[in-house]
Amino acid sequence: MSKDCGNHGGGKEAAVRRICAAIIAFVLIVLITIFLVWVILRPTKPRFILQDATVFAFNLSQPNLLTSNFQITLASRNPNSKIGIYYDRLHVYATYRNQQITLRTAIPPTYQGHKEDNIWSPFVYGTAVPIAPYNSLALGDEQGRGPVPIMIRADGRVRWKVGTLITGKYHIHVRCAALINLGNKAGGVLVGDNAVKFTYLNRCSVNV
C-alpha cells in the first residue's frame, strides 16, 4: 500500500497564494507609479474666466416666476505643460442666492492639451421658473436699486492625461460671479433691440 503524503492540496494552495501575491504586488507597483508621476508633475487645476454675458431676458412675474435667457462666454485654460485634460461632462447654469434659475446646458465633451485654451459660448435659460418667495422679494428690491448678483456655475467631470496614462474621473465645480444691471443699460452694450451685453473678465473659482 502507498501512503498519501497530503501535499497535493498544499501545493495548489501555495500556487494560489503566489498568484494572489503577484497580483497584489503588480497593483501596488501601478498605484505607486501613478502616485510618483502625480507628485513629480504636480497637476494644476484648470483656470476659468467669465468673459461676458449677453442678457436677452430677465423678467420677474407673479407669483414668484422668473424668466431668464443669457448667452455667456466662458474661457478655460490648462496651465499644465505635461498634462492634458479631458472634459467628459460639463453643464452650465445660473443661480440666484444659491437657487438654480435656469436649465443646465451641456457643453460637448472635449480634450484640452498642454497650455491650451478653450472658449465656450452656451445659452442658459429658464422660462417661468418658480423661485422662493424671499428670493423674489430680494430680487425685486435689487432690481430697483441697481445691479443684481447672479452666479454662473459649471459642474462636471474631468480626467487627466499624462503621456499614455489616463486617470479616473474627478468632479469639477466652477463658480463665476456676475452682475446684471438692466436698469442702467449704459453699463453694457446694446445688442439688437432688447439684449444687453455685459463684459466681465471675472476669474472664477475652481474646485476639483
Short mmCIF file of C-alpha atoms in Angstrom, two decimals:
data_model
loop_
_atom_site.label_atom_id
_atom_site.label_comp_id
_atom_site.label_asym_id
_atom_site.label_seq_id
_atom_site.Cartn_x
_atom_site.Cartn_y
_atom_site.Cartn_z
CA MET A 1 0.00 0.00 0.00
CA SER A 2 1.18 3.52 -0.76
CA LYS A 3 0.92 6.39 1.64
CA ASP A 4 -0.81 9.68 0.80
CA CYS A 5 1.69 12.32 1.78
CA GLY A 6 -1.05 15.00 1.88
CA ASN A 7 1.00 17.60 -0.03
CA HIS A 8 -1.15 17.79 -3.17
CA GLY A 9 -3.70 20.15 -1.69
CA GLY A 10 -0.97 22.19 -0.04
CA GLY A 11 0.81 22.64 -3.36
CA LYS A 12 -2.30 24.06 -5.01
CA GLU A 13 -2.89 26.44 -2.11
CA ALA A 14 0.70 27.62 -2.30
CA ALA A 15 0.35 28.27 -6.04
CA VAL A 16 -2.85 30.28 -5.45
CA ARG A 17 -1.11 32.28 -2.74
CA ARG A 18 1.79 33.04 -5.07
CA ILE A 19 -0.56 34.20 -7.83
CA CYS A 20 -2.51 36.42 -5.41
CA ALA A 21 0.75 37.88 -4.07
CA ALA A 22 1.94 38.61 -7.61
CA ILE A 23 -1.35 40.37 -8.47
CA ILE A 24 -1.25 42.46 -5.29
CA ALA A 25 2.38 43.39 -5.94
CA PHE A 26 1.54 44.42 -9.52
CA VAL A 27 -1.37 46.58 -8.37
CA LEU A 28 0.80 48.22 -5.71
CA ILE A 29 3.53 48.97 -8.25
CA VAL A 30 0.98 50.57 -10.62
CA LEU A 31 -0.51 52.67 -7.81
CA ILE A 32 2.92 53.78 -6.59
CA THR A 33 3.93 54.68 -10.16
CA ILE A 34 0.78 56.75 -10.64
CA PHE A 35 1.36 58.48 -7.31
CA LEU A 36 5.00 59.30 -8.12
CA VAL A 37 4.08 60.64 -11.57
CA TRP A 38 1.33 62.72 -9.97
CA VAL A 39 3.69 64.16 -7.35
CA ILE A 40 6.51 64.87 -9.81
CA LEU A 41 4.32 66.56 -12.42
CA ARG A 42 2.21 68.46 -9.86
CA PRO A 43 -1.02 68.76 -11.85
CA THR A 44 -2.71 72.14 -11.58
CA LYS A 45 -6.47 72.52 -11.91
CA PRO A 46 -7.75 74.41 -14.97
CA ARG A 47 -8.44 78.13 -14.82
CA PHE A 48 -11.77 79.62 -15.85
CA ILE A 49 -12.73 83.19 -16.71
CA LEU A 50 -16.23 84.55 -17.32
CA GLN A 51 -15.61 86.94 -20.19
CA ASP A 52 -19.09 88.30 -20.81
CA ALA A 53 -22.83 87.68 -20.66
CA THR A 54 -25.49 88.82 -23.11
CA VAL A 55 -28.86 89.17 -21.40
CA PHE A 56 -31.87 88.59 -23.64
CA ALA A 57 -34.44 88.26 -20.85
CA PHE A 58 -34.53 88.67 -17.08
CA ASN A 59 -38.13 89.19 -16.04
CA LEU A 60 -39.79 88.55 -12.69
CA SER A 61 -43.55 87.95 -12.77
CA GLN A 62 -46.09 86.90 -10.18
CA PRO A 63 -46.42 84.59 -8.42
CA ASN A 64 -42.63 84.37 -7.98
CA LEU A 65 -41.80 83.27 -11.52
CA LEU A 66 -38.53 84.22 -13.20
CA THR A 67 -37.84 84.04 -16.93
CA SER A 68 -34.22 84.50 -17.95
CA ASN A 69 -32.11 83.96 -21.05
CA PHE A 70 -28.35 84.52 -21.24
CA GLN A 71 -25.55 83.76 -23.63
CA ILE A 72 -22.28 83.61 -21.75
CA THR A 73 -18.67 83.38 -22.85
CA LEU A 74 -16.63 81.09 -20.62
CA ALA A 75 -12.90 80.62 -21.21
CA SER A 76 -10.79 77.85 -19.71
CA ARG A 77 -7.04 77.33 -19.73
CA ASN A 78 -4.95 74.27 -18.99
CA PRO A 79 -1.90 75.65 -17.12
CA ASN A 80 -0.05 72.32 -17.19
CA SER A 81 2.87 71.80 -19.57
CA LYS A 82 2.84 67.98 -19.41
CA ILE A 83 -0.75 67.11 -18.53
CA GLY A 84 -3.84 67.15 -20.76
CA ILE A 85 -7.42 67.44 -19.53
CA TYR A 86 -10.47 65.56 -20.76
CA TYR A 87 -13.75 67.36 -20.06
CA ASP A 88 -16.03 64.35 -20.16
CA ARG A 89 -19.05 66.23 -18.88
CA LEU A 90 -19.71 69.90 -18.17
CA HIS A 91 -23.10 71.51 -17.50
CA VAL A 92 -23.52 75.29 -17.25
CA TYR A 93 -26.38 77.04 -15.45
CA ALA A 94 -27.19 80.19 -13.46
CA THR A 95 -28.21 80.62 -9.84
CA TYR A 96 -29.52 83.49 -7.75
CA ARG A 97 -28.90 83.37 -3.99
CA ASN A 98 -27.98 79.66 -4.29
CA GLN A 99 -31.22 78.82 -6.11
CA GLN A 100 -30.99 77.46 -9.65
CA ILE A 101 -32.86 79.77 -12.06
CA THR A 102 -32.04 78.20 -15.44
CA LEU A 103 -31.86 74.78 -17.01
CA ARG A 104 -28.49 73.07 -17.33
CA THR A 105 -26.82 73.45 -20.71
CA ALA A 106 -24.36 70.71 -21.70
CA ILE A 107 -21.02 71.61 -23.23
CA PRO A 108 -19.78 68.97 -25.72
CA PRO A 109 -17.03 66.69 -24.37
CA THR A 110 -13.60 67.97 -25.32
CA TYR A 111 -9.88 67.45 -24.76
CA GLN A 112 -7.64 70.32 -23.71
CA GLY A 113 -3.97 69.88 -24.49
CA HIS A 114 -0.93 71.28 -22.71
CA LYS A 115 -1.17 75.05 -22.15
CA GLU A 116 -4.24 75.19 -24.37
CA ASP A 117 -7.27 77.46 -24.12
CA ASN A 118 -10.93 76.69 -24.80
CA ILE A 119 -13.77 79.17 -25.21
CA TRP A 120 -17.43 78.19 -24.93
CA SER A 121 -20.47 80.39 -25.58
CA PRO A 122 -23.51 78.43 -24.37
CA PHE A 123 -27.04 79.74 -23.88
CA VAL A 124 -28.53 79.25 -20.41
CA TYR A 125 -32.21 79.93 -19.95
CA GLY A 126 -35.28 79.22 -17.87
CA THR A 127 -38.93 80.02 -18.56
CA ALA A 128 -41.27 80.86 -15.67
CA VAL A 129 -39.02 79.18 -13.12
CA PRO A 130 -40.56 79.23 -9.61
CA ILE A 131 -38.29 80.87 -7.07
CA ALA A 132 -38.60 81.09 -3.32
CA PRO A 133 -40.77 84.00 -2.08
CA TYR A 134 -37.91 85.51 -0.06
CA ASN A 135 -35.68 85.38 -3.15
CA SER A 136 -38.42 87.01 -5.19
CA LEU A 137 -38.61 89.89 -2.71
CA ALA A 138 -34.81 90.27 -2.67
CA LEU A 139 -34.66 90.19 -6.47
CA GLY A 140 -37.35 92.84 -6.83
CA ASP A 141 -35.53 95.05 -4.35
CA GLU A 142 -32.13 94.61 -6.04
CA GLN A 143 -33.56 95.26 -9.49
CA GLY A 144 -34.99 98.51 -8.18
CA ARG A 145 -31.68 99.59 -6.65
CA GLY A 146 -29.34 98.57 -9.47
CA PRO A 147 -27.16 95.53 -10.19
CA VAL A 148 -28.38 92.01 -9.48
CA PRO A 149 -25.70 89.47 -8.45
CA ILE A 150 -26.00 86.08 -10.10
CA MET A 151 -23.68 83.11 -10.21
CA ILE A 152 -22.76 81.25 -13.39
CA ARG A 153 -21.90 77.68 -12.48
CA ALA A 154 -20.35 74.76 -14.34
CA ASP A 155 -20.33 71.26 -12.87
CA GLY A 156 -18.95 68.13 -14.44
CA ARG A 157 -16.21 65.53 -14.54
CA VAL A 158 -12.65 65.65 -15.85
CA ARG A 159 -9.81 63.22 -16.41
CA TRP A 160 -6.07 63.92 -16.52
CA LYS A 161 -3.81 62.58 -19.31
CA VAL A 162 -0.11 62.08 -18.61
CA GLY A 163 1.61 60.61 -21.65
CA THR A 164 -0.42 57.47 -22.39
CA LEU A 165 -1.76 57.28 -18.84
CA ILE A 166 -5.32 58.50 -18.26
CA THR A 167 -6.64 58.83 -14.72
CA GLY A 168 -10.10 58.14 -13.40
CA LYS A 169 -12.83 60.78 -13.36
CA TYR A 170 -12.77 63.72 -10.96
CA HIS A 171 -15.61 66.10 -10.14
CA ILE A 172 -15.09 69.74 -11.15
CA HIS A 173 -17.08 72.70 -9.82
CA VAL A 174 -16.71 76.18 -11.35
CA ARG A 175 -18.27 79.34 -9.85
CA CYS A 176 -18.28 82.69 -11.71
CA ALA A 177 -19.81 85.81 -10.17
CA ALA A 178 -21.62 88.29 -12.44
CA LEU A 179 -23.65 91.48 -12.03
CA ILE A 180 -26.67 92.32 -14.19
CA ASN A 181 -27.94 95.88 -14.23
CA LEU A 182 -30.77 96.21 -16.71
CA GLY A 183 -31.83 99.46 -15.07
CA ASN A 184 -28.62 101.09 -16.32
CA LYS A 185 -28.02 99.78 -19.80
CA ALA A 186 -25.16 102.23 -20.18
CA GLY A 187 -23.15 99.74 -18.13
CA GLY A 188 -23.41 97.28 -21.01
CA VAL A 189 -23.61 97.29 -24.79
CA LEU A 190 -26.96 97.15 -26.54
CA VAL A 191 -27.22 94.15 -28.87
CA GLY A 192 -30.29 94.45 -31.05
CA ASP A 193 -33.47 95.91 -29.58
CA ASN A 194 -33.70 94.18 -26.20
CA ALA A 195 -30.43 92.40 -25.45
CA VAL A 196 -27.62 93.90 -23.36
CA LYS A 197 -24.07 92.58 -23.32
CA PHE A 198 -22.01 92.93 -20.13
CA THR A 199 -18.24 92.43 -20.17
CA TYR A 200 -16.66 90.97 -17.01
CA LEU A 201 -13.33 89.14 -17.41
CA ASN A 202 -14.01 87.71 -13.94
CA ARG A 203 -11.73 84.98 -12.58
CA CYS A 204 -13.83 82.00 -11.48
CA SER A 205 -13.27 79.74 -8.51
CA VAL A 206 -12.48 76.13 -9.47
CA ASN A 207 -12.62 73.07 -7.23
CA VAL A 208 -11.54 69.61 -8.43
#
